[in-house]
Amino acid sequence: MSTRLFILRNLAARVLFARTVPRRSYSSTSSSVNPDEVAHFNALASTWWDPHGSSRLLHLMNPLRHDFITSCLASPTLMSHSEERASPPSSLENGLRYLDVGCGGGIFAESAARLPSTNSVTAIDPSGEVIAVAKSHALQDPLLQEQRKLEYLQTSVEEFAASSQIAATPSGKQQELITQQYDIVTLFEVIEHISLPAPFLASCLPLVKPGGWLVLSTIARTWTSWLTTKVVAEEFLGIVPRGTHSWGKYIDEAELRNFFRGREGWGGAGGMKSIGCIYVPELGWKMVAGGERWGNYFYGVRRDG
């Protein structure tokens, strides 16, 4: 790839993200689902739970997902220059409610459901084949069946958000629809597969309760990420199935920060954080401060309240 072509593609991707910032509400018929992406992951469904198969890197990354969520929940709320307080979700004592968007075969969803601090995990994915794999694997664990914390649904986030509205009648007011909300909404290795990321994010935001976190992992759009994810991982080593990633869909950490800084009620009082995540052969994934500017990274933003 020539330097000029690289710059032009990078610029085009930035413009795409900027132009897809929603200026209006989106109806329940709008969908972020890309049939080509669904077909790609359908083809990988049968090997999702093979720790040495096509999802090997996701299995290795999963413990770091939990570590990052823990660090988000421990983040203090900055009250002033000299005052701060820890601000976990108010429901922490009753257990956390998770929504795992784009759950795939359930690697994160299952592990979250097993945590003593978890109240429930709702995991959604538009692919019927990977949801079938996720449900089948969960049936192998008697404890998951006994506790009934985990639910899988084949749906898009837009359809789920519409179906999650419940009727409520505040005191002295007419009945209105209120969206069910979660302490933690996760988008792990999802947004880089979405053609229009800003409307997709906008669909996820109402599902986060005040004080809760939206947590995701994705890939920065850099020379480094193109070399490591496309050339080395997909073409040279073959540790990621060819065609899994499209470099033009990668999103820089700064773009996410700008998106949320432009939205009232998000990331205030210190409720925004990120960290790089680098894969080291034979050693696995490692979190590296500043690495979010190179390639894979975690990003979390808290809803004010």
CSV table of N, CA and C in Angstrom, one decimal, residues 83-236:
chain,number,residue,atom,x,y,z
A,83,GLU,N,-10.9,16.9,45.3
A,83,GLU,CA,-11.9,15.9,45.9
A,83,GLU,C,-12.3,14.9,44.9
A,84,GLU,N,-12.4,13.7,45.3
A,84,GLU,CA,-12.8,12.6,44.4
A,84,GLU,C,-13.5,11.5,45.2
A,85,ARG,N,-14.3,10.7,44.6
A,85,ARG,CA,-14.9,9.6,45.3
A,85,ARG,C,-15.1,8.5,44.3
A,86,ALA,N,-15.1,7.3,44.9
A,86,ALA,CA,-15.3,6.1,44.0
A,86,ALA,C,-16.8,6.1,43.7
A,87,SER,N,-17.1,5.7,42.4
A,87,SER,CA,-18.5,5.8,42.0
A,87,SER,C,-18.9,4.5,41.2
A,88,PRO,N,-19.0,3.4,41.9
A,88,PRO,CA,-19.5,2.2,41.2
A,88,PRO,C,-21.0,2.3,41.0
A,89,PRO,N,-21.6,1.6,40.1
A,89,PRO,CA,-23.0,1.6,39.9
A,89,PRO,C,-23.7,1.3,41.2
A,90,SER,N,-24.9,2.0,41.4
A,90,SER,CA,-25.6,1.8,42.7
A,90,SER,C,-26.1,0.4,42.9
A,91,SER,N,-26.2,-0.4,41.8
A,91,SER,CA,-26.7,-1.8,41.9
A,91,SER,C,-25.7,-2.8,42.2
A,92,LEU,N,-24.4,-2.3,42.5
A,92,LEU,CA,-23.3,-3.3,42.7
A,92,LEU,C,-23.6,-4.3,43.8
A,93,GLU,N,-24.3,-3.8,44.9
A,93,GLU,CA,-24.6,-4.7,46.0
A,93,GLU,C,-25.6,-5.8,45.6
A,94,ASN,N,-26.4,-5.5,44.6
A,94,ASN,CA,-27.4,-6.5,44.2
A,94,ASN,C,-26.9,-7.3,43.0
A,95,GLY,N,-25.7,-7.0,42.5
A,95,GLY,CA,-25.2,-7.7,41.3
A,95,GLY,C,-25.3,-6.9,40.1
A,96,LEU,N,-24.3,-7.0,39.2
A,96,LEU,CA,-24.3,-6.2,38.0
A,96,LEU,C,-25.1,-6.9,36.9
A,97,ARG,N,-25.8,-6.0,36.1
A,97,ARG,CA,-26.6,-6.5,35.0
A,97,ARG,C,-25.8,-6.1,33.7
A,98,TYR,N,-25.4,-7.1,32.9
A,98,TYR,CA,-24.6,-7.0,31.7
A,98,TYR,C,-25.5,-7.1,30.5
A,99,LEU,N,-25.1,-6.3,29.5
A,99,LEU,CA,-25.7,-6.5,28.1
A,99,LEU,C,-24.4,-6.6,27.2
A,100,ASP,N,-24.3,-7.8,26.6
A,100,ASP,CA,-23.1,-8.1,25.7
A,100,ASP,C,-23.6,-8.0,24.3
A,101,VAL,N,-23.3,-6.9,23.6
A,101,VAL,CA,-23.7,-6.7,22.2
A,101,VAL,C,-22.7,-7.3,21.2
A,102,GLY,N,-23.2,-8.1,20.3
A,102,GLY,CA,-22.3,-8.8,19.4
A,102,GLY,C,-21.5,-9.9,20.1
A,103,CYS,N,-22.2,-10.7,20.9
A,103,CYS,CA,-21.6,-11.7,21.8
A,103,CYS,C,-20.9,-12.8,21.1
A,104,GLY,N,-21.2,-13.0,19.8
A,104,GLY,CA,-20.6,-14.2,19.1
A,104,GLY,C,-21.0,-15.5,19.8
A,105,GLY,N,-20.0,-16.4,20.0
A,105,GLY,CA,-20.3,-17.7,20.6
A,105,GLY,C,-20.4,-17.6,22.1
A,106,GLY,N,-20.2,-16.5,22.7
A,106,GLY,CA,-20.4,-16.4,24.1
A,106,GLY,C,-19.2,-16.4,25.0
A,107,ILE,N,-18.0,-16.2,24.5
A,107,ILE,CA,-16.8,-16.3,25.3
A,107,ILE,C,-16.9,-15.4,26.5
A,108,PHE,N,-17.2,-14.1,26.3
A,108,PHE,CA,-17.3,-13.2,27.4
A,108,PHE,C,-18.5,-13.4,28.2
A,109,ALA,N,-19.7,-13.6,27.5
A,109,ALA,CA,-20.9,-13.7,28.2
A,109,ALA,C,-20.9,-14.8,29.2
A,110,GLU,N,-20.4,-16.0,28.9
A,110,GLU,CA,-20.3,-17.1,29.8
A,110,GLU,C,-19.5,-16.8,31.0
A,111,SER,N,-18.3,-16.2,30.7
A,111,SER,CA,-17.4,-15.9,31.8
A,111,SER,C,-18.0,-14.9,32.8
A,112,ALA,N,-18.7,-13.9,32.2
A,112,ALA,CA,-19.4,-12.9,33.1
A,112,ALA,C,-20.5,-13.5,33.9
A,113,ALA,N,-21.2,-14.4,33.3
A,113,ALA,CA,-22.3,-15.0,34.1
A,113,ALA,C,-21.8,-15.9,35.3
A,114,ARG,N,-20.6,-16.3,35.2
A,114,ARG,CA,-20.1,-17.1,36.3
A,114,ARG,C,-19.5,-16.3,37.5
A,115,LEU,N,-19.4,-15.0,37.3
A,115,LEU,CA,-18.9,-14.2,38.4
A,115,LEU,C,-19.9,-14.0,39.5
A,116,PRO,N,-19.5,-14.1,40.8
A,116,PRO,CA,-20.4,-14.0,41.9
A,116,PRO,C,-21.0,-12.6,41.9
A,117,SER,N,-20.3,-11.6,41.3
A,117,SER,CA,-20.8,-10.2,41.4
A,117,SER,C,-21.9,-9.9,40.3
A,118,THR,N,-22.2,-10.9,39.5
A,118,THR,CA,-23.1,-10.7,38.4
A,118,THR,C,-24.6,-11.1,38.7
A,119,ASN,N,-25.5,-10.2,38.4
A,119,ASN,CA,-26.9,-10.5,38.6
A,119,ASN,C,-27.4,-11.2,37.4
A,120,SER,N,-27.1,-10.7,36.2
A,120,SER,CA,-27.6,-11.3,34.9
A,120,SER,C,-26.8,-10.9,33.8
A,121,VAL,N,-26.8,-11.7,32.7
A,121,VAL,CA,-26.1,-11.4,31.5
A,121,VAL,C,-27.1,-11.6,30.3
A,122,THR,N,-27.4,-10.6,29.6
A,122,THR,CA,-28.1,-10.7,28.3
A,122,THR,C,-27.2,-10.5,27.2
A,123,ALA,N,-27.1,-11.5,26.3
A,123,ALA,CA,-26.1,-11.5,25.2
A,123,ALA,C,-26.8,-11.6,23.9
A,124,ILE,N,-26.5,-10.7,23.0
A,124,ILE,CA,-27.2,-10.6,21.7
A,124,ILE,C,-26.3,-10.6,20.5
A,125,ASP,N,-26.7,-11.2,19.4
A,125,ASP,CA,-26.0,-11.2,18.2
A,125,ASP,C,-26.9,-11.5,17.0
A,126,PRO,N,-26.7,-10.8,15.9
A,126,PRO,CA,-27.6,-11.0,14.8
A,126,PRO,C,-27.5,-12.4,14.1
A,127,SER,N,-26.4,-13.1,14.3
A,127,SER,CA,-26.1,-14.4,13.7
A,127,SER,C,-26.8,-15.5,14.4
A,128,GLY,N,-27.7,-16.2,13.7
A,128,GLY,CA,-28.4,-17.3,14.3
A,128,GLY,C,-27.5,-18.5,14.5
A,129,GLU,N,-26.5,-18.7,13.7
A,129,GLU,CA,-25.6,-19.8,13.8
A,129,GLU,C,-24.6,-19.6,15.0
A,130,VAL,N,-24.1,-18.5,15.3
A,130,VAL,CA,-23.2,-18.3,16.4
A,130,VAL,C,-24.0,-18.3,17.7
A,131,ILE,N,-25.3,-17.8,17.7
A,131,ILE,CA,-26.1,-17.9,18.9
A,131,ILE,C,-26.4,-19.3,19.2
A,132,ALA,N,-26.7,-20.1,18.2
A,132,ALA,CA,-26.9,-21.6,18.4
A,132,ALA,C,-25.7,-22.2,19.1
A,133,VAL,N,-24.5,-21.8,18.6
A,133,VAL,CA,-23.3,-22.4,19.2
A,133,VAL,C,-23.2,-21.9,20.7
A,134,ALA,N,-23.5,-20.7,20.9
A,134,ALA,CA,-23.4,-20.1,22.3
A,134,ALA,C,-24.3,-20.9,23.2
A,135,LYS,N,-25.6,-21.0,22.8
A,135,LYS,CA,-26.6,-21.7,23.6
A,135,LYS,C,-26.1,-23.2,23.9
A,136,SER,N,-25.7,-23.8,22.9
A,136,SER,CA,-25.3,-25.2,23.0
A,136,SER,C,-24.1,-25.4,24.0
A,137,HIS,N,-23.1,-24.5,23.9
A,137,HIS,CA,-22.0,-24.6,24.8
A,137,HIS,C,-22.4,-24.3,26.3
A,138,ALA,N,-23.3,-23.3,26.5
A,138,ALA,CA,-23.8,-23.0,27.8
A,138,ALA,C,-24.5,-24.2,28.5
A,139,LEU,N,-25.2,-25.0,27.6
A,139,LEU,CA,-25.9,-26.2,28.2
A,139,LEU,C,-24.9,-27.2,28.8
A,140,GLN,N,-23.6,-27.1,28.5
A,140,GLN,CA,-22.7,-28.1,29.0
A,140,GLN,C,-22.3,-27.8,30.4
A,141,ASP,N,-22.7,-26.6,30.9
A,141,ASP,CA,-22.3,-26.2,32.3
A,141,ASP,C,-23.5,-26.2,33.2
A,142,PRO,N,-23.7,-27.2,34.0
A,142,PRO,CA,-24.8,-27.4,34.9
A,142,PRO,C,-25.0,-26.1,35.8
A,143,LEU,N,-23.9,-25.5,36.2
A,143,LEU,CA,-24.1,-24.3,37.1
A,143,LEU,C,-24.8,-23.2,36.4
A,144,LEU,N,-24.4,-23.0,35.1
A,144,LEU,CA,-25.1,-21.9,34.3
A,144,LEU,C,-26.6,-22.2,34.2
A,145,GLN,N,-26.9,-23.5,34.0
A,145,GLN,CA,-28.3,-23.8,33.9
A,145,GLN,C,-29.1,-23.6,35.2
A,146,GLU,N,-28.4,-23.9,36.3
A,146,GLU,CA,-29.0,-23.8,37.6
A,146,GLU,C,-29.2,-22.4,38.0
A,147,GLN,N,-28.2,-21.5,37.8
A,147,GLN,CA,-28.3,-20.1,38.2
A,147,GLN,C,-29.2,-19.3,37.3
A,148,ARG,N,-29.3,-19.7,36.1
A,148,ARG,CA,-30.2,-18.9,35.1
A,148,ARG,C,-29.8,-17.4,35.0
A,149,LYS,N,-28.6,-17.2,35.0
A,149,LYS,CA,-28.1,-15.8,34.9
A,149,LYS,C,-27.9,-15.3,33.4
A,150,LEU,N,-27.8,-16.3,32.5
A,150,LEU,CA,-27.4,-16.0,31.1
A,150,LEU,C,-28.5,-16.3,30.2
A,151,GLU,N,-28.8,-15.3,29.3
A,151,GLU,CA,-29.8,-15.4,28.3
A,151,GLU,C,-29.2,-14.9,26.9
A,152,TYR,N,-29.4,-15.7,25.9
A,152,TYR,CA,-28.9,-15.4,24.5
A,152,TYR,C,-30.1,-15.1,23.7
A,153,LEU,N,-30.0,-14.0,22.8
A,153,LEU,CA,-31.0,-13.6,21.9
A,153,LEU,C,-30.4,-13.3,20.5
A,154,GLN,N,-31.1,-13.8,19.5
A,154,GLN,CA,-30.6,-13.5,18.1
A,154,GLN,C,-31.4,-12.2,17.7
A,155,THR,N,-30.7,-11.1,17.7
A,155,THR,CA,-31.3,-9.8,17.4
A,155,THR,C,-30.2,-8.8,17.2
A,156,SER,N,-30.5,-7.7,16.5
A,156,SER,CA,-29.6,-6.6,16.4
A,156,SER,C,-29.8,-5.7,17.6
A,157,VAL,N,-28.9,-4.8,17.9
A,157,VAL,CA,-29.0,-3.9,19.0
A,157,VAL,C,-30.2,-2.9,18.8
A,158,GLU,N,-30.5,-2.5,17.6
A,158,GLU,CA,-31.6,-1.6,17.3
A,158,GLU,C,-32.9,-2.3,17.6
A,159,GLU,N,-33.1,-3.5,17.2
A,159,GLU,CA,-34.3,-4.3,17.5
A,159,GLU,C,-34.4,-4.5,19.0
A,160,PHE,N,-33.3,-4.9,19.6
A,160,PHE,CA,-33.3,-5.1,21.0
A,160,PHE,C,-33.7,-3.9,21.8
A,161,ALA,N,-33.2,-2.7,21.5
A,161,ALA,CA,-33.5,-1.5,22.2
A,161,ALA,C,-35.0,-1.2,22.1
A,162,ALA,N,-35.5,-1.4,20.9
A,162,ALA,CA,-37.0,-1.2,20.7
A,162,ALA,C,-37.8,-2.1,21.5
A,163,SER,N,-37.4,-3.4,21.6
A,163,SER,CA,-38.2,-4.4,22.3
A,163,SER,C,-37.9,-4.3,23.8
A,164,SER,N,-36.9,-3.5,24.3
A,164,SER,CA,-36.6,-3.4,25.7
A,164,SER,C,-37.4,-2.3,26.4
A,165,GLN,N,-38.2,-1.6,25.6
A,165,GLN,CA,-39.0,-0.5,26.2
A,165,GLN,C,-40.2,-1.1,26.9
A,166,ILE,N,-40.4,-0.6,28.2
A,166,ILE,CA,-41.4,-1.1,29.0
A,166,ILE,C,-42.3,0.1,29.4
A,167,ALA,N,-43.6,-0.2,29.6
A,167,ALA,CA,-44.5,0.9,30.0
A,167,ALA,C,-44.3,1.2,31.5
A,168,ALA,N,-44.3,2.5,31.8
A,168,ALA,CA,-44.2,2.9,33.2
A,168,ALA,C,-45.0,4.1,33.4
A,169,THR,N,-45.6,4.3,34.6
A,169,THR,CA,-46.4,5.4,34.9
A,169,THR,C,-45.9,6.2,36.1
A,170,PRO,N,-45.0,7.2,35.9
A,170,PRO,CA,-44.5,8.0,37.0
A,170,PRO,C,-45.7,8.6,37.7
A,171,SER,N,-45.5,8.9,39.0
A,171,SER,CA,-46.5,9.4,39.8
A,171,SER,C,-47.0,10.7,39.2
A,172,GLY,N,-48.4,10.8,39.0
A,172,GLY,CA,-49.0,12.0,38.5
A,172,GLY,C,-48.8,12.3,37.0
A,173,LYS,N,-48.2,11.3,36.3
A,173,LYS,CA,-47.9,11.5,34.9
A,173,LYS,C,-48.6,10.4,34.0
A,174,GLN,N,-48.7,10.7,32.7
A,174,GLN,CA,-49.3,9.7,31.8
A,174,GLN,C,-48.3,8.6,31.6
A,175,GLN,N,-48.8,7.4,31.2
A,175,GLN,CA,-47.9,6.3,30.9
A,175,GLN,C,-46.9,6.6,29.8
A,176,GLU,N,-45.7,6.2,30.0
A,176,GLU,CA,-44.6,6.4,29.0
A,176,GLU,C,-43.8,5.2,28.9
A,177,LEU,N,-43.0,5.1,27.8
A,177,LEU,CA,-42.1,4.0,27.6
A,177,LEU,C,-40.7,4.3,28.1
A,178,ILE,N,-40.2,3.4,28.9
A,178,ILE,CA,-38.9,3.5,29.4
A,178,ILE,C,-38.0,2.3,29.0
A,179,THR,N,-36.8,2.6,28.5
A,179,THR,CA,-35.9,1.6,28.1
A,179,THR,C,-35.2,0.9,29.3
A,180,GLN,N,-35.3,-0.5,29.3
A,180,GLN,CA,-34.5,-1.2,30.3
A,180,GLN,C,-33.0,-0.9,30.1
A,181,GLN,N,-32.4,-0.8,31.3
A,181,GLN,CA,-31.0,-0.4,31.2
A,181,GLN,C,-30.1,-1.3,32.0
A,182,TYR,N,-28.8,-1.2,31.7
A,182,TYR,CA,-27.8,-2.2,32.3
A,182,TYR,C,-26.6,-1.4,32.9
A,183,ASP,N,-26.0,-2.1,33.8
A,183,ASP,CA,-24.8,-1.5,34.5
A,183,ASP,C,-23.6,-1.5,33.6
A,184,ILE,N,-23.5,-2.6,32.8
A,184,ILE,CA,-22.4,-2.7,31.9
A,184,ILE,C,-22.9,-3.1,30.5
A,185,VAL,N,-22.6,-2.3,29.5
A,185,VAL,CA,-22.9,-2.7,28.1
A,185,VAL,C,-21.6,-2.8,27.4
A,186,THR,N,-21.4,-4.0,26.8
A,186,THR,CA,-20.1,-4.3,26.2
A,186,THR,C,-20.2,-4.5,24.7
A,187,LEU,N,-19.1,-4.0,24.0
A,187,LEU,CA,-19.0,-4.1,22.6
A,187,LEU,C,-17.6,-4.6,22.3
A,188,PHE,N,-17.3,-5.9,22.5
A,188,PHE,CA,-16.0,-6.4,22.4
A,188,PHE,C,-15.7,-6.9,20.9
A,189,GLU,N,-14.8,-6.3,20.3
A,189,GLU,CA,-14.4,-6.6,18.9
A,189,GLU,C,-15.6,-6.6,18.0
A,190,VAL,N,-16.4,-5.5,18.1
A,190,VAL,CA,-17.6,-5.4,17.3
A,190,VAL,C,-17.6,-4.2,16.4
A,191,ILE,N,-17.3,-3.0,16.9
A,191,ILE,CA,-17.5,-1.8,16.2
A,191,ILE,C,-16.7,-1.7,14.9
A,192,GLU,N,-15.5,-2.4,14.9
A,192,GLU,CA,-14.7,-2.4,13.6
A,192,GLU,C,-15.4,-3.2,12.5
A,193,HIS,N,-16.5,-3.9,12.8
A,193,HIS,CA,-17.2,-4.6,11.8
A,193,HIS,C,-18.5,-3.9,11.4
A,194,ILE,N,-18.7,-2.7,11.9
A,194,ILE,CA,-19.9,-1.9,11.6
A,194,ILE,C,-19.6,-0.9,10.5
A,195,SER,N,-20.5,-0.8,9.5
A,195,SER,CA,-20.3,0.2,8.5
A,195,SER,C,-20.5,1.6,8.9
A,196,LEU,N,-21.5,1.8,9.7
A,196,LEU,CA,-21.9,3.2,10.2
A,196,LEU,C,-21.8,3.2,11.8
A,197,PRO,N,-20.6,3.4,12.3
A,197,PRO,CA,-20.4,3.3,13.7
A,197,PRO,C,-21.1,4.2,14.6
A,198,ALA,N,-21.3,5.5,14.2
A,198,ALA,CA,-21.9,6.5,15.1
A,198,ALA,C,-23.4,6.2,15.3
A,199,PRO,N,-24.2,5.9,14.3
A,199,PRO,CA,-25.6,5.5,14.6
A,199,PRO,C,-25.7,4.2,15.4
A,200,PHE,N,-24.7,3.3,15.2
A,200,PHE,CA,-24.7,2.1,16.0
A,200,PHE,C,-24.5,2.4,17.5
A,201,LEU,N,-23.5,3.3,17.8
A,201,LEU,CA,-23.2,3.7,19.1
A,201,LEU,C,-24.4,4.4,19.7
A,202,ALA,N,-25.0,5.2,18.9
A,202,ALA,CA,-26.2,6.0,19.4
A,202,ALA,C,-27.3,5.0,19.9
A,203,SER,N,-27.4,3.9,19.2
A,203,SER,CA,-28.4,2.9,19.5
A,203,SER,C,-28.1,2.2,20.9
A,204,CYS,N,-26.8,2.1,21.2
A,204,CYS,CA,-26.4,1.4,22.4
A,204,CYS,C,-26.6,2.3,23.7
A,205,LEU,N,-26.4,3.6,23.5
A,205,LEU,CA,-26.3,4.5,24.6
A,205,LEU,C,-27.5,4.5,25.6
A,206,PRO,N,-28.8,4.5,25.1
A,206,PRO,CA,-29.9,4.4,26.0
A,206,PRO,C,-30.0,3.2,26.9
A,207,LEU,N,-29.3,2.2,26.5
A,207,LEU,CA,-29.3,0.9,27.2
A,207,LEU,C,-28.4,0.9,28.5
A,208,VAL,N,-27.6,2.0,28.6
A,208,VAL,CA,-26.7,2.1,29.8
A,208,VAL,C,-27.4,2.9,30.8
A,209,LYS,N,-27.4,2.4,32.0
A,209,LYS,CA,-28.1,3.2,33.1
A,209,LYS,C,-27.2,4.3,33.6
A,210,PRO,N,-27.7,5.3,34.2
A,210,PRO,CA,-26.9,6.4,34.8
A,210,PRO,C,-25.9,5.8,35.8
A,211,GLY,N,-24.7,6.2,35.7
A,211,GLY,CA,-23.6,5.6,36.5
A,211,GLY,C,-23.0,4.3,36.0
A,212,GLY,N,-23.6,3.8,34.9
A,212,GLY,CA,-23.1,2.6,34.3
A,212,GLY,C,-22.1,2.9,33.2
A,213,TRP,N,-21.5,1.8,32.7
A,213,TRP,CA,-20.4,2.0,31.7
A,213,TRP,C,-20.7,1.3,30.4
A,214,LEU,N,-20.3,2.0,29.3
A,214,LEU,CA,-20.2,1.4,28.0
A,214,LEU,C,-18.7,1.0,27.8
A,215,VAL,N,-18.5,-0.3,27.6
A,215,VAL,CA,-17.1,-0.7,27.5
A,215,VAL,C,-16.9,-1.5,26.2
A,216,LEU,N,-15.8,-1.1,25.4
A,216,LEU,CA,-15.6,-1.8,24.2
A,216,LEU,C,-14.1,-2.0,23.9
A,217,SER,N,-13.8,-2.9,23.0
A,217,SER,CA,-12.5,-3.1,22.5
A,217,SER,C,-12.5,-3.0,21.0
A,218,THR,N,-11.5,-2.4,20.4
A,218,THR,CA,-11.5,-2.3,18.9
A,218,THR,C,-10.0,-2.0,18.5
A,219,ILE,N,-9.8,-1.5,17.3
A,219,ILE,CA,-8.5,-1.3,16.8
A,219,ILE,C,-8.3,0.1,16.2
A,220,ALA,N,-7.2,0.7,16.5
A,220,ALA,CA,-6.9,2.0,15.9
A,220,ALA,C,-6.5,1.9,14.4
A,221,ARG,N,-6.8,2.9,13.7
A,221,ARG,CA,-6.5,2.9,12.2
A,221,ARG,C,-5.1,3.5,11.9
A,222,THR,N,-4.1,2.7,12.0
A,222,THR,CA,-2.7,3.1,11.9
A,222,THR,C,-1.9,2.2,11.0
A,223,TRP,N,-0.7,2.7,10.6
A,223,TRP,CA,0.2,1.8,9.9
A,223,TRP,C,0.5,0.5,10.7
A,224,THR,N,0.7,0.7,12.0
A,224,THR,CA,1.0,-0.5,12.8
A,224,THR,C,-0.1,-1.5,12.8
A,225,SER,N,-1.4,-1.0,12.9
A,225,SER,CA,-2.5,-2.0,13.0
A,225,SER,C,-2.7,-2.7,11.6
A,226,TRP,N,-2.5,-1.9,10.5
A,226,TRP,CA,-2.6,-2.5,9.2
A,226,TRP,C,-1.5,-3.6,9.0
A,227,LEU,N,-0.3,-3.4,9.5
A,227,LEU,CA,0.8,-4.4,9.4
A,227,LEU,C,0.5,-5.6,10.3
A,228,THR,N,0.1,-5.4,11.5
A,228,THR,CA,-0.1,-6.5,12.5
A,228,THR,C,-1.3,-7.3,12.2
A,229,THR,N,-2.5,-6.6,11.9
A,229,THR,CA,-3.7,-7.3,11.8
A,229,THR,C,-4.0,-7.9,10.4
A,230,LYS,N,-3.6,-7.1,9.4
A,230,LYS,CA,-3.9,-7.5,8.1
A,230,LYS,C,-2.8,-8.4,7.5
A,231,VAL,N,-1.6,-7.9,7.6
A,231,VAL,CA,-0.4,-8.5,6.9
A,231,VAL,C,0.1,-9.7,7.7
A,232,VAL,N,0.4,-9.5,9.0
A,232,VAL,CA,1.0,-10.5,9.8
A,232,VAL,C,-0.1,-11.5,10.3
A,233,ALA,N,-1.1,-11.0,11.0
A,233,ALA,CA,-2.1,-12.0,11.6
A,233,ALA,C,-2.9,-12.7,10.5
A,234,GLU,N,-3.4,-12.0,9.5
A,234,GLU,CA,-4.3,-12.7,8.5
A,234,GLU,C,-3.5,-13.4,7.4
A,235,GLU,N,-2.5,-12.7,6.9
A,235,GLU,CA,-1.8,-13.2,5.7
A,235,GLU,C,-0.6,-14.1,6.0
A,236,PHE,N,0.3,-13.6,6.9
A,236,PHE,CA,1.5,-14.3,7.1
A,236,PHE,C,1.4,-15.4,8.1
